[in-house]
CSV table of C-alpha atoms and ligand atoms in Angstrom, one decimal:
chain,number,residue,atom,x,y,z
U,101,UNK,CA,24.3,-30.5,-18.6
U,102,UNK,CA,27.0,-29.0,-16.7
U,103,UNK,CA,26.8,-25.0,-16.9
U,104,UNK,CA,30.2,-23.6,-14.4
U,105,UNK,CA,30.0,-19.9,-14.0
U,106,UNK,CA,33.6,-18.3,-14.9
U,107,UNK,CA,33.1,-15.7,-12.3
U,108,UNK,CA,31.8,-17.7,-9.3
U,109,UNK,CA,35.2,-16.6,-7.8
U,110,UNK,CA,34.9,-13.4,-8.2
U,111,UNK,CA,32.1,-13.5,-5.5
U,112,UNK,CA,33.8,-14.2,-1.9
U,113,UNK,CA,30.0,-14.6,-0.4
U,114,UNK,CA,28.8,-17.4,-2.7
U,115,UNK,CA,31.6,-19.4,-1.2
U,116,UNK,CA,30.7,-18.2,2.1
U,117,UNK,CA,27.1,-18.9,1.6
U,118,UNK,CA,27.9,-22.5,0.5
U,119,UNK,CA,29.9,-23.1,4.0
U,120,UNK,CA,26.3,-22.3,5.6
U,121,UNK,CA,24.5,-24.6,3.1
U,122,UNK,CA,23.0,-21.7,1.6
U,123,UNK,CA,22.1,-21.5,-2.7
U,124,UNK,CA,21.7,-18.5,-3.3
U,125,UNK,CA,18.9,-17.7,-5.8
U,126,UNK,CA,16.9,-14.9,-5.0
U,127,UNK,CA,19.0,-12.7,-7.4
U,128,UNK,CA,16.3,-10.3,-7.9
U,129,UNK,CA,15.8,-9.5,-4.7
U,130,UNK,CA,19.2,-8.4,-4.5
U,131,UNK,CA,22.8,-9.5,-5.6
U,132,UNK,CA,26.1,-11.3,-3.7
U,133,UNK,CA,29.1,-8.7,-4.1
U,134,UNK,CA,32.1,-8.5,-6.5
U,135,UNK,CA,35.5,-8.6,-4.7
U,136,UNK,CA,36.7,-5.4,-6.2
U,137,UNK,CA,33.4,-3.9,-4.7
U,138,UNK,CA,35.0,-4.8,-1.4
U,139,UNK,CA,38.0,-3.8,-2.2
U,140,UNK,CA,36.6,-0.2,-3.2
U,141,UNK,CA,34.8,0.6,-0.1
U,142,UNK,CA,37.3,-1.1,2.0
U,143,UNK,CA,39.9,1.6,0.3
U,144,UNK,CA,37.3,4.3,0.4
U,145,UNK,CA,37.1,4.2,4.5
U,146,UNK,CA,40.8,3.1,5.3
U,147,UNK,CA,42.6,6.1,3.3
U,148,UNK,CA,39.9,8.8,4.6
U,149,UNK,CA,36.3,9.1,4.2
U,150,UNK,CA,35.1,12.7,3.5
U,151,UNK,CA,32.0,14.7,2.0
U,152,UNK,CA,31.7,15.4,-1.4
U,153,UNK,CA,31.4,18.6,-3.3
U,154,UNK,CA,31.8,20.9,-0.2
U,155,UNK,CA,35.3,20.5,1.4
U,156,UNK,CA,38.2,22.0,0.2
U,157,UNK,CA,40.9,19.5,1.4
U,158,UNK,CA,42.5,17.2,0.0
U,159,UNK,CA,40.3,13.9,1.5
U,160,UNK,CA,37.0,16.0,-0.2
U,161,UNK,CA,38.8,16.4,-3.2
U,162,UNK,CA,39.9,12.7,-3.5
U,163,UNK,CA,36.5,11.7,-2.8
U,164,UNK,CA,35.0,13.8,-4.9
U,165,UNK,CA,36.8,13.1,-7.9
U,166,UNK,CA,36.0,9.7,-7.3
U,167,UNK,CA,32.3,10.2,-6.8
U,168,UNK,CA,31.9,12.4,-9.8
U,169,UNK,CA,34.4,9.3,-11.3
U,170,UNK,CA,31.5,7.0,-10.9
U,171,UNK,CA,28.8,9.6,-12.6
U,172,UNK,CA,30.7,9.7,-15.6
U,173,UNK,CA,31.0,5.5,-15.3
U,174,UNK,CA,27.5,5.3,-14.8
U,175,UNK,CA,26.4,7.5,-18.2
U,176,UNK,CA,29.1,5.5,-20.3
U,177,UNK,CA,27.1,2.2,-19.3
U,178,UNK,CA,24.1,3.0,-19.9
U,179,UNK,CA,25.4,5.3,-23.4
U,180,UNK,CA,24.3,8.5,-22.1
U,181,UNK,CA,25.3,11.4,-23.7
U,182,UNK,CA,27.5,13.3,-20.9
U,183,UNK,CA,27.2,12.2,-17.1
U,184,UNK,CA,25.4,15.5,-16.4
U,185,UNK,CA,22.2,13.2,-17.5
U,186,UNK,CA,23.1,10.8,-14.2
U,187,UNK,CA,21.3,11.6,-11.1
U,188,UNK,CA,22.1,9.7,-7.7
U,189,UNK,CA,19.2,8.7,-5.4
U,190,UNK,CA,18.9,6.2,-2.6
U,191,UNK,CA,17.8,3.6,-4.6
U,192,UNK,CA,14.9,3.0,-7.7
U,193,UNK,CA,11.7,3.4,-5.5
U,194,UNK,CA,13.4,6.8,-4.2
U,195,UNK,CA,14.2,7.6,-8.2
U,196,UNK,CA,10.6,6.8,-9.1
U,197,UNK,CA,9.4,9.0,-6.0
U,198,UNK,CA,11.6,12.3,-7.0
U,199,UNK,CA,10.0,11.7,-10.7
U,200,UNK,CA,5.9,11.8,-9.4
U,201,UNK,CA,7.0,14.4,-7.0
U,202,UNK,CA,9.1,16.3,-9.7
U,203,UNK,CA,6.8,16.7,-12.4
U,204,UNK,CA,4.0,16.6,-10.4
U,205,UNK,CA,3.5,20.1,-11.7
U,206,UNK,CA,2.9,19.3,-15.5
U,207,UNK,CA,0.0,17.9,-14.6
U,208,UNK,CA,-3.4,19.3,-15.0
U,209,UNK,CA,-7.1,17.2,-13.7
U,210,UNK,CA,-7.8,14.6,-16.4
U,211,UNK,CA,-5.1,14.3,-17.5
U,212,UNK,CA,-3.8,10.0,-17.6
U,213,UNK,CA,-0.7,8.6,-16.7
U,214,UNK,CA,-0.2,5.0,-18.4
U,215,UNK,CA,1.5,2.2,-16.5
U,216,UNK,CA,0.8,-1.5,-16.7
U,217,UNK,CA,-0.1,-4.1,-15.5
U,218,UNK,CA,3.0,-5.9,-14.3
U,219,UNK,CA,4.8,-2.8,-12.3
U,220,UNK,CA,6.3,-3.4,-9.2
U,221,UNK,CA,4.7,-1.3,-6.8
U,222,UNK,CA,7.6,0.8,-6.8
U,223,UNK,CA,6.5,1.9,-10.3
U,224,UNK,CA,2.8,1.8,-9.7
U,225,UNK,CA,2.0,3.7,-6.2
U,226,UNK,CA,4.1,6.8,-6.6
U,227,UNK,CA,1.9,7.5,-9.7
U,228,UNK,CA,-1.3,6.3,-7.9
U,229,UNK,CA,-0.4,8.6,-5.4
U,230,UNK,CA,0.0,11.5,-7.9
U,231,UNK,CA,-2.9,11.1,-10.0
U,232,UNK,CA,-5.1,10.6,-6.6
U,233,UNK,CA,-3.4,14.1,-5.4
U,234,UNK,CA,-3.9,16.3,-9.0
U,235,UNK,CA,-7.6,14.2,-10.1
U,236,UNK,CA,-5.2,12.7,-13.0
U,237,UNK,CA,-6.5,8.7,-14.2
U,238,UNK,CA,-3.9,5.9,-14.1
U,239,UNK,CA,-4.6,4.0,-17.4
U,240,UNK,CA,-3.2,0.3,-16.6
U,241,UNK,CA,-2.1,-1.7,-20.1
U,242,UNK,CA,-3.5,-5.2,-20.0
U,243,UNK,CA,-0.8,-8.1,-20.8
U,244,UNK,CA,-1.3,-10.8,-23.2
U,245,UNK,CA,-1.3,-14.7,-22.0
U,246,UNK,CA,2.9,-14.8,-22.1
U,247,UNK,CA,3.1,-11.8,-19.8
U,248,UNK,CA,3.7,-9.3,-22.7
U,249,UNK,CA,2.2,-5.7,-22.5
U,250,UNK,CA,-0.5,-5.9,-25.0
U,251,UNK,CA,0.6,-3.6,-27.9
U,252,UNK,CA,-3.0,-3.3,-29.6
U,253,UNK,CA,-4.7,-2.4,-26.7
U,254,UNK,CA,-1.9,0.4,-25.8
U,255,UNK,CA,-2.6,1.9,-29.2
U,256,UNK,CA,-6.2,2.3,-28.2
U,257,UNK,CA,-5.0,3.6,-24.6
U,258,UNK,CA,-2.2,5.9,-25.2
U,259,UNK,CA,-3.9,9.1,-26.1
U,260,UNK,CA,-3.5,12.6,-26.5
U,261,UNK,CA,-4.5,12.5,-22.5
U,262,UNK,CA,-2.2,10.6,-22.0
U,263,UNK,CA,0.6,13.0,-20.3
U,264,UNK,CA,3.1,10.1,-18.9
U,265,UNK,CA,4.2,6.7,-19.7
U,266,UNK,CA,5.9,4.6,-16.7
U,267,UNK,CA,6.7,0.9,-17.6
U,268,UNK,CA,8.7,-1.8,-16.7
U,269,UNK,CA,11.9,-3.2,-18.8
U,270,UNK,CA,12.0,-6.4,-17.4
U,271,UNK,CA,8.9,-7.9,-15.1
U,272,UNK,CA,10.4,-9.1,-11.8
U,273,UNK,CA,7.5,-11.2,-11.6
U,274,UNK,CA,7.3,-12.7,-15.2
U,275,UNK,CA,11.0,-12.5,-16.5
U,276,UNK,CA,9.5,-11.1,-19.7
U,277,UNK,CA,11.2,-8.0,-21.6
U,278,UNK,CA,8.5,-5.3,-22.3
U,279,UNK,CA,7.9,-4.3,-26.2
U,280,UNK,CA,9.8,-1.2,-24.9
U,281,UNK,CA,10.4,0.3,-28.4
U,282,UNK,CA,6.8,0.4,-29.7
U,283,UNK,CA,5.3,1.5,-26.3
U,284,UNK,CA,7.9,4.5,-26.6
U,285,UNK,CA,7.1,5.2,-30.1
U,286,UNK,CA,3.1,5.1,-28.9
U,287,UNK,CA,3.8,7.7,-26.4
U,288,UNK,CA,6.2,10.4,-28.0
U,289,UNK,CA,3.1,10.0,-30.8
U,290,UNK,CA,1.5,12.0,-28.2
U,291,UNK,CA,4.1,14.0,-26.3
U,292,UNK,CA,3.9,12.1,-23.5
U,293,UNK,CA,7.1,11.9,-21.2
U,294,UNK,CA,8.6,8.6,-20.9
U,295,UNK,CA,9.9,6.7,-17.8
U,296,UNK,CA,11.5,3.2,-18.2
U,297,UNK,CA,11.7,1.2,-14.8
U,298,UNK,CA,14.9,-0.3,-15.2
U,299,UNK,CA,15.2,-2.0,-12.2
U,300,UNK,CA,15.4,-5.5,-13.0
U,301,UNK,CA,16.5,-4.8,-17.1
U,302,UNK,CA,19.4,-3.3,-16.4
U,303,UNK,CA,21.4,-6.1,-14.7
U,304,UNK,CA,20.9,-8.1,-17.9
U,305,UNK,CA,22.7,-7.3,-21.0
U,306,UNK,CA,23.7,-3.6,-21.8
U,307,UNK,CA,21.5,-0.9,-22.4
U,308,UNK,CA,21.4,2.1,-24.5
U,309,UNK,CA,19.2,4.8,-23.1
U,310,UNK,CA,20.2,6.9,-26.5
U,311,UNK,CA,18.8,4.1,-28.7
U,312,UNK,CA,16.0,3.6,-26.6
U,313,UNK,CA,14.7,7.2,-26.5
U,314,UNK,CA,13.4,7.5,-22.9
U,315,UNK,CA,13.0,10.3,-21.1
U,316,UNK,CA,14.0,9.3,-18.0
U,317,UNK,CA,15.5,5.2,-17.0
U,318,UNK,CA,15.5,4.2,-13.4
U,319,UNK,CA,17.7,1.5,-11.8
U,320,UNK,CA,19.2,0.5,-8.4
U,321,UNK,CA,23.0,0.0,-7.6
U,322,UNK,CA,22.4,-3.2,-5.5
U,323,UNK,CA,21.3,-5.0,-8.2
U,324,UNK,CA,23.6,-4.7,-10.5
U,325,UNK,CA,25.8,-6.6,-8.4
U,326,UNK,CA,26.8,-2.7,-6.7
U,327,UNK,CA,26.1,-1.7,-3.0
U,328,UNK,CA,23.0,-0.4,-1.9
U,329,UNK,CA,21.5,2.6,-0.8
U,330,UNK,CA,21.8,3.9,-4.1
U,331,UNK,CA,19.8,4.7,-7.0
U,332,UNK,CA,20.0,6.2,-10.5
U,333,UNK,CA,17.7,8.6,-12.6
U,334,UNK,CA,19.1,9.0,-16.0
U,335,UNK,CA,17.0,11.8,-17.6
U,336,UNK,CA,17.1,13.4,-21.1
U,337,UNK,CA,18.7,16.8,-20.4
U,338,UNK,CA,14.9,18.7,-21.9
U,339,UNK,CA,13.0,16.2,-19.6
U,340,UNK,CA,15.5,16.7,-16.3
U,341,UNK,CA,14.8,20.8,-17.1
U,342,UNK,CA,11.2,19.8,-16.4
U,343,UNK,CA,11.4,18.5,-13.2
U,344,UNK,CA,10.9,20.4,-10.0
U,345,UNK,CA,13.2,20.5,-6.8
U,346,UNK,CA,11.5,18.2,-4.5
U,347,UNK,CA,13.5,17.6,-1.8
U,348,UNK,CA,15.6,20.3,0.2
U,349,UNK,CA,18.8,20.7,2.0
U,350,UNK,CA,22.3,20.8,1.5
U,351,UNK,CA,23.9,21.5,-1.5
U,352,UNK,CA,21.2,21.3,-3.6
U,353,UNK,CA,20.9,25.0,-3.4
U,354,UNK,CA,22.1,28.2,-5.4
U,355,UNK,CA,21.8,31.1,-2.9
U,356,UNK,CA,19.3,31.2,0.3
U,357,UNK,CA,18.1,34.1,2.6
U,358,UNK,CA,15.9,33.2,5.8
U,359,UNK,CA,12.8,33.4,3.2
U,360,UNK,CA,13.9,32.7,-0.4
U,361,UNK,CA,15.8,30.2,-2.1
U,362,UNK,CA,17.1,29.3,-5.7
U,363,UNK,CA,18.5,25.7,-6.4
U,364,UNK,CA,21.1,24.4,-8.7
U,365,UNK,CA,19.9,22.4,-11.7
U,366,UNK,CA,20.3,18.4,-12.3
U,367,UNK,CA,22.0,16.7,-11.1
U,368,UNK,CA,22.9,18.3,-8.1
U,369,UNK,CA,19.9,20.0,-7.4
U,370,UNK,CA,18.2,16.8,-7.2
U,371,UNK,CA,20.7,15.2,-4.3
U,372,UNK,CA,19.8,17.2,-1.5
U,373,UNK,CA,21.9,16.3,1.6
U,374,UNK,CA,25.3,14.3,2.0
U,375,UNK,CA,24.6,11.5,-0.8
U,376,UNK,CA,25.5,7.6,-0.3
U,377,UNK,CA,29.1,8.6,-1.2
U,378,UNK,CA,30.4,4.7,-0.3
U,379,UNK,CA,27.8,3.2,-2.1
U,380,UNK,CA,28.5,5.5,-5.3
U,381,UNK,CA,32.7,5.3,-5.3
U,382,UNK,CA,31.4,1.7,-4.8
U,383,UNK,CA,29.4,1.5,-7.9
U,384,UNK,CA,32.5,2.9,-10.4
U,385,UNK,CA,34.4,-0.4,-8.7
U,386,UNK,CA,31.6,-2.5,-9.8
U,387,UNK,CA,30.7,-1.3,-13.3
U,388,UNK,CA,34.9,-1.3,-14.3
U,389,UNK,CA,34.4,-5.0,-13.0
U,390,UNK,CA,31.4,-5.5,-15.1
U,391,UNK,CA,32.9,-3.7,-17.9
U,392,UNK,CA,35.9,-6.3,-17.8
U,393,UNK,CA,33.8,-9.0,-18.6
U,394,UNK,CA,32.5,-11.0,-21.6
U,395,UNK,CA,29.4,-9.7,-21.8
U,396,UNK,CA,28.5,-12.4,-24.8
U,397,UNK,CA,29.7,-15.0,-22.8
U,398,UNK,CA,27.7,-13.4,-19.5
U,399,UNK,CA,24.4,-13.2,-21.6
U,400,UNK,CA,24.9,-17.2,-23.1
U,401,UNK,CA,25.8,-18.3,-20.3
U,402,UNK,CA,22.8,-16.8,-18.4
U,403,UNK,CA,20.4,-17.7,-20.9
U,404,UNK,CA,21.9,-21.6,-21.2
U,405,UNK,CA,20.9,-21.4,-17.0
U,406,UNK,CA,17.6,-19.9,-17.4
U,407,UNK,CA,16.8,-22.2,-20.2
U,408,UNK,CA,17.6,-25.3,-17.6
U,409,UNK,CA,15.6,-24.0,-15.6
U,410,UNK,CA,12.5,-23.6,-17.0
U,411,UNK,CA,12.9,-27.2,-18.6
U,412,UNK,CA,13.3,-28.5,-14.9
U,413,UNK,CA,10.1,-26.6,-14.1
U,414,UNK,CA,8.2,-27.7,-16.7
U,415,UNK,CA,9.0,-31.4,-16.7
U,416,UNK,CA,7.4,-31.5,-13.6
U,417,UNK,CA,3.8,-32.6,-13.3
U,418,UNK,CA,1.5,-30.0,-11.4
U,419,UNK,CA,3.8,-27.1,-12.0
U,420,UNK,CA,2.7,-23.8,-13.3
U,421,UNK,CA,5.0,-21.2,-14.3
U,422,UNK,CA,3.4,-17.6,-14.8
U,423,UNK,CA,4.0,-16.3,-18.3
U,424,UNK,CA,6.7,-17.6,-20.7
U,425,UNK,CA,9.6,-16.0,-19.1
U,426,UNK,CA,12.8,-15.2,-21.6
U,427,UNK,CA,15.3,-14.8,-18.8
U,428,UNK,CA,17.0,-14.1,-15.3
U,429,UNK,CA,13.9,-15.5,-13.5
U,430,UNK,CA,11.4,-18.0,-13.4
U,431,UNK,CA,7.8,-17.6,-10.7
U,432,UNK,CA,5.9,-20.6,-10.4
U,433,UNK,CA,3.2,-22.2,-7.9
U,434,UNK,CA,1.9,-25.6,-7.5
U,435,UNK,CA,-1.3,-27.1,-8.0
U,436,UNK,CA,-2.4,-27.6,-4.7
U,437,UNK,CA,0.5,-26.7,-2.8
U,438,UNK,CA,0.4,-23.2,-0.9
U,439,UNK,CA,3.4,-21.3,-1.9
U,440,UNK,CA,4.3,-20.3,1.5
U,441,UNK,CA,4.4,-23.9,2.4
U,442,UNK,CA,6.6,-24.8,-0.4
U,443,UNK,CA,9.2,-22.1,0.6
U,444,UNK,CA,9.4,-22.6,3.9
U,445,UNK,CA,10.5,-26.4,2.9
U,446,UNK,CA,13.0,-25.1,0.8
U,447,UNK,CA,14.2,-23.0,3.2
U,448,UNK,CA,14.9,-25.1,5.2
U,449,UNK,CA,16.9,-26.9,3.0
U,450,UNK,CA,19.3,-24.0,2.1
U,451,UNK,CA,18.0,-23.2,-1.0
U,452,UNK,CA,17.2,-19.3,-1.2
U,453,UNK,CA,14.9,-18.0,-3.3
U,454,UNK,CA,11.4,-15.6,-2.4
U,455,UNK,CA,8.0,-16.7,-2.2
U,456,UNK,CA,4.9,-14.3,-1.8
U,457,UNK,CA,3.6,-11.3,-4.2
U,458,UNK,CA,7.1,-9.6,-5.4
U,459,UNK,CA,5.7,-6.4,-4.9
U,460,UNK,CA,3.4,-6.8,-7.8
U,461,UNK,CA,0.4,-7.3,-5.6
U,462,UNK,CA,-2.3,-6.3,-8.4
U,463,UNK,CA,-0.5,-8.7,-10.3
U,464,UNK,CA,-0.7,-11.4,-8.6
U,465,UNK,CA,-4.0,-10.4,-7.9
U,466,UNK,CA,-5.3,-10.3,-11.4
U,467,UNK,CA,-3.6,-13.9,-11.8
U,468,UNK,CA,-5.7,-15.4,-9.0
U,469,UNK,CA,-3.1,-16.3,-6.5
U,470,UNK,CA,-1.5,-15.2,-3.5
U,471,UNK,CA,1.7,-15.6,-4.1
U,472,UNK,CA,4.4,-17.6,-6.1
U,473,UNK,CA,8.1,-18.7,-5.7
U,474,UNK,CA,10.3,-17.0,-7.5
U,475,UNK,CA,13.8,-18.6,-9.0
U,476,UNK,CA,16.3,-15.9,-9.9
U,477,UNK,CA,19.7,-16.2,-11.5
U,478,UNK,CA,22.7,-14.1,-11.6
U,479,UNK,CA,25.8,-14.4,-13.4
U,480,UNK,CA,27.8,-16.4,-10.8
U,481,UNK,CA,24.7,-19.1,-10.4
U,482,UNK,CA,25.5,-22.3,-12.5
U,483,UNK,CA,24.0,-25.2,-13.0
U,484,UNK,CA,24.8,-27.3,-9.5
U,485,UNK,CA,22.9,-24.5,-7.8
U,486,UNK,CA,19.6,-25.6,-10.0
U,487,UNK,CA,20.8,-29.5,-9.4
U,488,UNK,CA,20.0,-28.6,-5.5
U,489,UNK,CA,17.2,-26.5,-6.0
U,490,UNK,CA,15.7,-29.3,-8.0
U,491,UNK,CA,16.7,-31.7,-5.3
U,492,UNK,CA,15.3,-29.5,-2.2
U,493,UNK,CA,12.3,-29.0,-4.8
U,494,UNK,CA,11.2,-33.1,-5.4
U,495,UNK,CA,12.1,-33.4,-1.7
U,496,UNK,CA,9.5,-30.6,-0.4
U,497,UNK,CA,7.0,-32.1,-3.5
U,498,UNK,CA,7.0,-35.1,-2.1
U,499,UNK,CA,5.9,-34.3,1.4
U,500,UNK,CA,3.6,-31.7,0.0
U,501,UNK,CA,1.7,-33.0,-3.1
T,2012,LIG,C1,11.0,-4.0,-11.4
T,2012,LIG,C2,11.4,-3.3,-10.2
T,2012,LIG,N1,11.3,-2.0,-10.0
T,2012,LIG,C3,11.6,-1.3,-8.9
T,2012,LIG,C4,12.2,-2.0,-7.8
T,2012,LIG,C5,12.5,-1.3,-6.6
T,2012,LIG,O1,13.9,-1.3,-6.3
T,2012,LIG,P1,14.5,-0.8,-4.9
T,2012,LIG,O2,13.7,-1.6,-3.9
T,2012,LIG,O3,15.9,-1.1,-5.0
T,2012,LIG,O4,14.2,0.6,-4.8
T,2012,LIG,C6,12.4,-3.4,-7.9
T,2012,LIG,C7,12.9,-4.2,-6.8
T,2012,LIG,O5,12.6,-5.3,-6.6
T,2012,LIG,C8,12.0,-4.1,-9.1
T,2012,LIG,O6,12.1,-5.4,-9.3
């Protein structure tokens, strides 16, 4: 079945990558750039770079307006209620940092944090950290055989200890959406605060923090097909009034003497220092591109790829992919074959995509292995990129199995 993307174009480095024999397919990881992106920042530095929200000429102003621009393009994205809601930080794992760190202080001993088991370790050793430093327990949901958090066994888990919820959207190991509505439900049950990982979730479809009902959503810019450098915390405006100042410095503050200081509230009291002020006029560029697009069409035509690929995968004797994954990404290993042996094959046939424990050591852990390869799709893939991944892959099968 022949599956073109309509935006392939769009992207100057897939071409580019093609000249060096490259296919590009380790999307998760991190995303090839829109043109207008380019554009942007090529703008940005060649009419006058300047610091945000402390200069009072003109260059300040215009870059500025267009950071603060991007803040209120980032709420309307994800549906926030007003971009006051939209921290910047330098990227997820900093977001999920500022959140241990920041509410570190509603914590008491014994209290239990809930994660599960599928969380990066960008959403997994921040609060390991935290509970290790204040005596808390971190609870760890068990999944179910497709890769699903298992909802029975968070109803027994999620108590009236339980303070904090922290879970992943989307697995970037298993490509499975979370039962994000009923976990939520299970937490607010006991006024717990709740922290959606939105890392990998938020590159597919749209999302709507206001229907969802989290406390706080994390994501990074780079991505979401944006530059990087950059993250985002979107926090309900009673949850972001919890959180403490945790890092210090510029512009985050209200008034300081030599021994006292008082701090401005979110969001700017929470992005101490000259922020990644590129990277964020960058973002607006790349969310007005997004925001031009067919998102039906995006979401078929991603799903029509991902479904191509997991029939590939699966037709193929010895394979074994982890979980049922529903989109964006497929991780698989081979009976017999060591992953790291498979990707270096691959490699070396152009054909990009990650091998190893995607940051999700326990994971991998609990499922017995080492590691896996990882196939992950954007929307500029289509389906000749999976024709020579399948190639490369019966090639490297052959000399392997
Ligand atoms: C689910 C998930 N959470 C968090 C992160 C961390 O993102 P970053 O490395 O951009 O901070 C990633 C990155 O792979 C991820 O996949």
């Amino acid at each position: 079945m022949l599956l073109p993307s309509p935006w392939r174009a769009d992207f100057p480095a897939i071409a580019a990558l093609q000249r060096q024999d490259q296919t590009y397919l380790d999307n998760a990881a991190t995303t090839q750039k829109p043109q207008a992106l380019l554009d942007a920042l090529t703008h940005y530095y060649a009419s006058g770079a300047a610091n945000v929200h402390r200069a009072q000429h003109l260059p300040g102003a215009h870059a500025t307006q267009a950071f603060e621009d991007t803040r209120c393009k980032v709420a309307q994205w994800l549906n926030a209620a007003d971009s006051g809601q939209i921290i910047f930080t330098h990227g997820a794992t900093s977001a999920l940092n500022l959140l241990a760190y920041g509410l570190e202080h509603l914590f008491n001993p014994g209290d239990e944090i809930v994660i599960s088991a599928l969380e990066h370790h960008a959403n997994l050793l921040p609060w390991q950290q935290l509970a290790q430093r204040q005596q808390l327990s971190l609870v760890v949901l068990p999944l179910d055989a497709d890769g699903v958090i298992d909802l029975d066994a968070a109803a027994r888990l999620i108590t009236p200890r339980t303070r904090l919820l922290a879970v992943s959207q989307l697995s970037n190991v298993l490509g499975v959406w979370q039962p994000l509505p009923q976990l939520l439900a299970l937490a607010k049950a006991q006024n717990a605060l709740t922290v959606v990982d939105g890392a990998q979730g938020v590159v597919h479809g749209r999302q709507d923090v206001e229907a969802l009902g989290c406390d706080f959503y994390v994501f990074s810019s780079h991505k979401l097909y944006g530059p990087d450098g950059l993250g985002v915390v979107f926090g309900r405006h009673a949850a972001l009034a919890s959180l403490k100042h945790w890092q210090f410095g510029g512009e985050m503050v209200q008034d300081a003497d030599y021994h006292h200081a008082t701090f401005r509230p979110a969001p700017l009291g929470f992005e101490a220092g000259t922020p990644p002020i590129a990277s964020v006029i960058g973002l607006g560029a790349t969310l007005n591109y997004l925001s031009s697009l067919d998102q039906t069409a995006i979401d078929a035509h991603e799903s029509a790829l991902h479904a191509l690929l997991v029939e590939g995968l699966q037709e193929r004797p010895g394979i074994r992919v982890l979980g049922s994954p529903q989109l964006a990404l497929v991780s698989f290993v081979v009976e017999g074959v060591h992953n790291a042996d498979l990707a270096h094959l691959l490699t070396e046939q152009g054909i990009a995509v990650r091998a190893g424990h995607h940051c999700a050591m326990p994971l991998l852990k609990s499922l017995g292995l080492a590691g896996a390869i990882r196939v992950s799709l954007a929307l500029y893939n289509d389906s000749e990129d999976l024709e020579r991944f399948f190639d490369a892959l019966d090639q490297a099968l052959e000399l392997l199995q």
